[in-house]
Amino acid sequence: MENIQKKGTVKFFSGKKIPLEMHKVRIVQSLNLVPVERRLEAIKEGGYNTFLLETKDIFLDMLTDSGTNAMSDQQISKMFVADDAYAGSKSFTKFKTAVADVFGKDMILPVHQGRAAENIISQTFVKKGSFLPMNYHFTTTLAHIQLNGGTVVELYTKEAMKIKSTNPFKGNMDIPRLEELIVSKGPENIPFIRMEASTNLIGGQPFSMENYKEVRKIADKYKINIVLDASLIGENAYFIKKREEAYFDKSLGDILREMCGLADIVYFSARKVSSSRGGGICTNNMDLYYKMRDLVPLYEGFLTYGGISIREIEAMTVGLYETLEEDVVGQSPSFIEYAVNELDKLGIPVVMPGGALGCHVEAQQFIPQVPQSEYPAGALVAAFYIISGIRGMERGTLSSIRDENGNDILAELELMRLAFPRRVFTLSQTEYVIDRLNWLYNNRELVGGLTFVEEPPVLRFFTGRLAPVSDWPEKLVAKFRADFGDSL
Ligand code: F0G
């Protein structure tokens, strides 16, 4: 399917620089904004962990874009024509064709979500003594690689950790360090190099095609495979088109196929890439395919449904084709860019330039009084929920792990992520986000830290429970009431 080309964005006569939605809303879900006092109770009940909040207490759910992007009418309609055969389903054949059309890969193993792909890839290729170079880790990737005895080596550039930057490609890999690592550890101990599109944990920041081609050259030199995490590939391709001169005139389809062509294995979470459920691992290499194949029926389901409903496979197929459309893929980045620029004007520390997935507020600059040992990003997320009803996600030390001595491994970045799921929020809701963040920034001295009261050993941020180190949440609520009167 060919990409629908648009010549630039729509300009307003007034000169206002605001994003314009290229869709209309036809199905809606009501929202609820409970009073600030109830929000304080709700966060206490949830152990100061926004994963443990319930929808009834949430106004804007900006936890994630995973499985929360709006589906199109085309996606929903196709769900009703699904062929739910256990084996050999027609719906799977359509999905396989879509993967070949959009990613240029002929063999596809369906899985129930992205981390299931990580499980299969890690079990197949990672063993004790393996080193896995990557531009940056994702939480579930790290967990699966470690479970199989491997060591993750992050080879990002210095620019990646700069909060306010003008570098368009903060997700690039440090090429000299990649070669050094391969030489020092030996190529035989490196099962693959992992590149993550729109690198999630550093603020949804893309890599450039130029950098990625350099990674390929090194991979070829030492005969190492490249695994591409394509969960946010549409956005990375969109940024390449917008920010890398050699690609200004290329279609998203061309860029996507080139990106996938440079990788030996491409895997994705369809919860992100095609705004549905599911995921997949694809390749053109028969040998790699057979090495992984038999784990799919073991962990997921038969090879033509991979543990998800066939209806979702139909939606995933349409979603893959929609990834070729700039209006679809660019919607979330354009809202993020708008929010990031407005927040920056207010002096609020926010990851710049705007990336994919969400707007990322830097907690150490926002609340410098909270030490990293008291989880500043977690505290900021809790405080922001209390004063706005908006649910964000902690992406900092709380989402990290402890070392063998039980000490927190401090995160390089302490981020509060406010996700902008695709085609979900309006501009006035975005203005509300900016307004409440501005208020919190003006009252930032009131925010204190958090400490764990229940801490699971693996992926602790999902279900861990915390408590504030003082009565700062009550003080915050009192100030909110003083400033806003009876406003919600
Ligand atoms: N890789 C990346 C880059 C991701 O962002 C995610 C999920 C996964 C793999 C795992 O996929 O959730 O389908 O199992 N990211 C979500 C998030 C959870 O909120 O950022 P999954």
CSV table of N, CA and C and ligand atoms in Angstrom, one decimal, residues 63-66 113-115 118 138 140-141 194 196 200 229 231-232 267 269 271-272 357 393 395 417, ligand 1:
chain,number,residue,atom,x,y,z
A,63,LEU,N,-0.4,7.0,31.4
A,63,LEU,CA,0.5,6.0,31.9
A,63,LEU,C,1.3,5.5,30.8
A,64,THR,N,0.7,5.2,29.7
A,64,THR,CA,1.4,4.5,28.5
A,64,THR,C,0.6,4.7,27.3
A,65,ASP,N,1.2,4.4,26.2
A,65,ASP,CA,0.6,4.4,24.9
A,65,ASP,C,0.3,2.9,24.5
A,66,SER,N,0.7,2.0,25.4
A,66,SER,CA,0.7,0.6,25.1
A,66,SER,C,-0.7,0.0,25.2
A,113,GLN,N,2.6,-10.4,23.0
A,113,GLN,CA,3.0,-9.0,23.1
A,113,GLN,C,4.5,-8.9,23.0
A,114,GLY,N,5.1,-7.6,23.1
A,114,GLY,CA,6.5,-7.4,22.9
A,114,GLY,C,7.4,-8.2,23.8
A,115,ARG,N,7.1,-8.3,25.0
A,115,ARG,CA,8.0,-9.0,26.0
A,115,ARG,C,8.1,-10.5,25.7
A,118,GLU,N,10.7,-10.9,23.3
A,118,GLU,CA,12.0,-10.8,24.0
A,118,GLU,C,12.3,-12.1,24.7
A,138,PHE,N,15.3,-1.5,27.4
A,138,PHE,CA,14.0,-1.3,27.9
A,138,PHE,C,13.8,-2.3,29.1
A,140,THR,N,11.7,-4.5,30.2
A,140,THR,CA,11.4,-6.0,30.0
A,140,THR,C,12.6,-6.7,29.2
A,141,THR,N,13.2,-5.9,28.3
A,141,THR,CA,14.3,-6.5,27.6
A,141,THR,C,15.4,-6.8,28.5
A,194,ARG,N,21.5,-5.0,19.6
A,194,ARG,CA,20.1,-4.6,19.7
A,194,ARG,C,19.9,-3.1,19.4
A,196,GLU,N,17.0,-0.1,19.4
A,196,GLU,CA,15.6,0.2,19.8
A,196,GLU,C,15.2,1.4,19.1
A,200,ASN,N,12.9,4.3,24.1
A,200,ASN,CA,11.8,4.6,25.0
A,200,ASN,C,12.3,5.3,26.3
A,229,ASP,N,14.3,-3.7,17.8
A,229,ASP,CA,13.1,-3.5,18.5
A,229,ASP,C,12.3,-2.5,17.8
A,231,SER,N,9.1,-1.6,18.2
A,231,SER,CA,7.8,-1.3,18.9
A,231,SER,C,7.4,0.2,18.6
A,232,LEU,N,8.4,1.0,18.4
A,232,LEU,CA,8.1,2.5,18.1
A,232,LEU,C,8.7,2.8,16.8
A,267,TYR,N,11.6,-7.4,15.9
A,267,TYR,CA,10.4,-7.8,16.7
A,267,TYR,C,9.7,-6.5,17.2
A,269,SER,N,6.1,-4.9,19.6
A,269,SER,CA,4.9,-4.9,20.4
A,269,SER,C,3.9,-4.3,19.6
A,271,ARG,N,1.0,-3.7,20.5
A,271,ARG,CA,0.3,-2.8,21.4
A,271,ARG,C,0.7,-1.3,21.2
A,272,LYS,N,1.9,-1.2,20.7
A,272,LYS,CA,2.4,0.2,20.4
A,272,LYS,C,2.4,0.4,18.8
A,357,LEU,N,6.0,8.8,21.8
A,357,LEU,CA,5.4,8.2,23.0
A,357,LEU,C,4.8,9.2,24.1
A,393,MET,N,3.8,8.0,34.4
A,393,MET,CA,4.6,6.8,34.8
A,393,MET,C,6.0,7.2,35.2
A,395,ARG,N,9.9,6.8,35.2
A,395,ARG,CA,10.9,6.2,34.4
A,395,ARG,C,12.2,6.6,35.0
A,417,ARG,N,7.1,10.3,32.8
A,417,ARG,CA,6.6,10.2,31.5
A,417,ARG,C,5.1,10.4,31.4
B,1,F0G,N1,10.2,-2.7,23.7
B,1,F0G,C1,9.8,-1.4,23.8
B,1,F0G,C2,10.7,-0.4,23.2
B,1,F0G,C3,8.7,-1.1,24.6
B,1,F0G,O1,8.4,0.2,24.7
B,1,F0G,C4,7.9,-2.1,25.1
B,1,F0G,C5,6.7,-1.8,26.0
B,1,F0G,C6,8.3,-3.4,25.0
B,1,F0G,C7,9.4,-3.7,24.2
B,1,F0G,C8,7.5,-4.5,25.6
B,1,F0G,O2,6.3,-4.7,24.9
B,1,F0G,O3,4.5,-4.2,26.6
B,1,F0G,O4,4.0,-5.4,24.5
B,1,F0G,O5,5.3,-6.5,26.2
B,1,F0G,N2,6.5,-0.6,26.4
B,1,F0G,C9,5.3,-0.2,27.2
B,1,F0G,C10,5.5,1.2,27.7
B,1,F0G,C11,5.0,-1.2,28.3
B,1,F0G,O6,4.6,1.6,28.5
B,1,F0G,O7,6.4,1.9,27.4
B,1,F0G,P1,4.9,-5.2,25.6
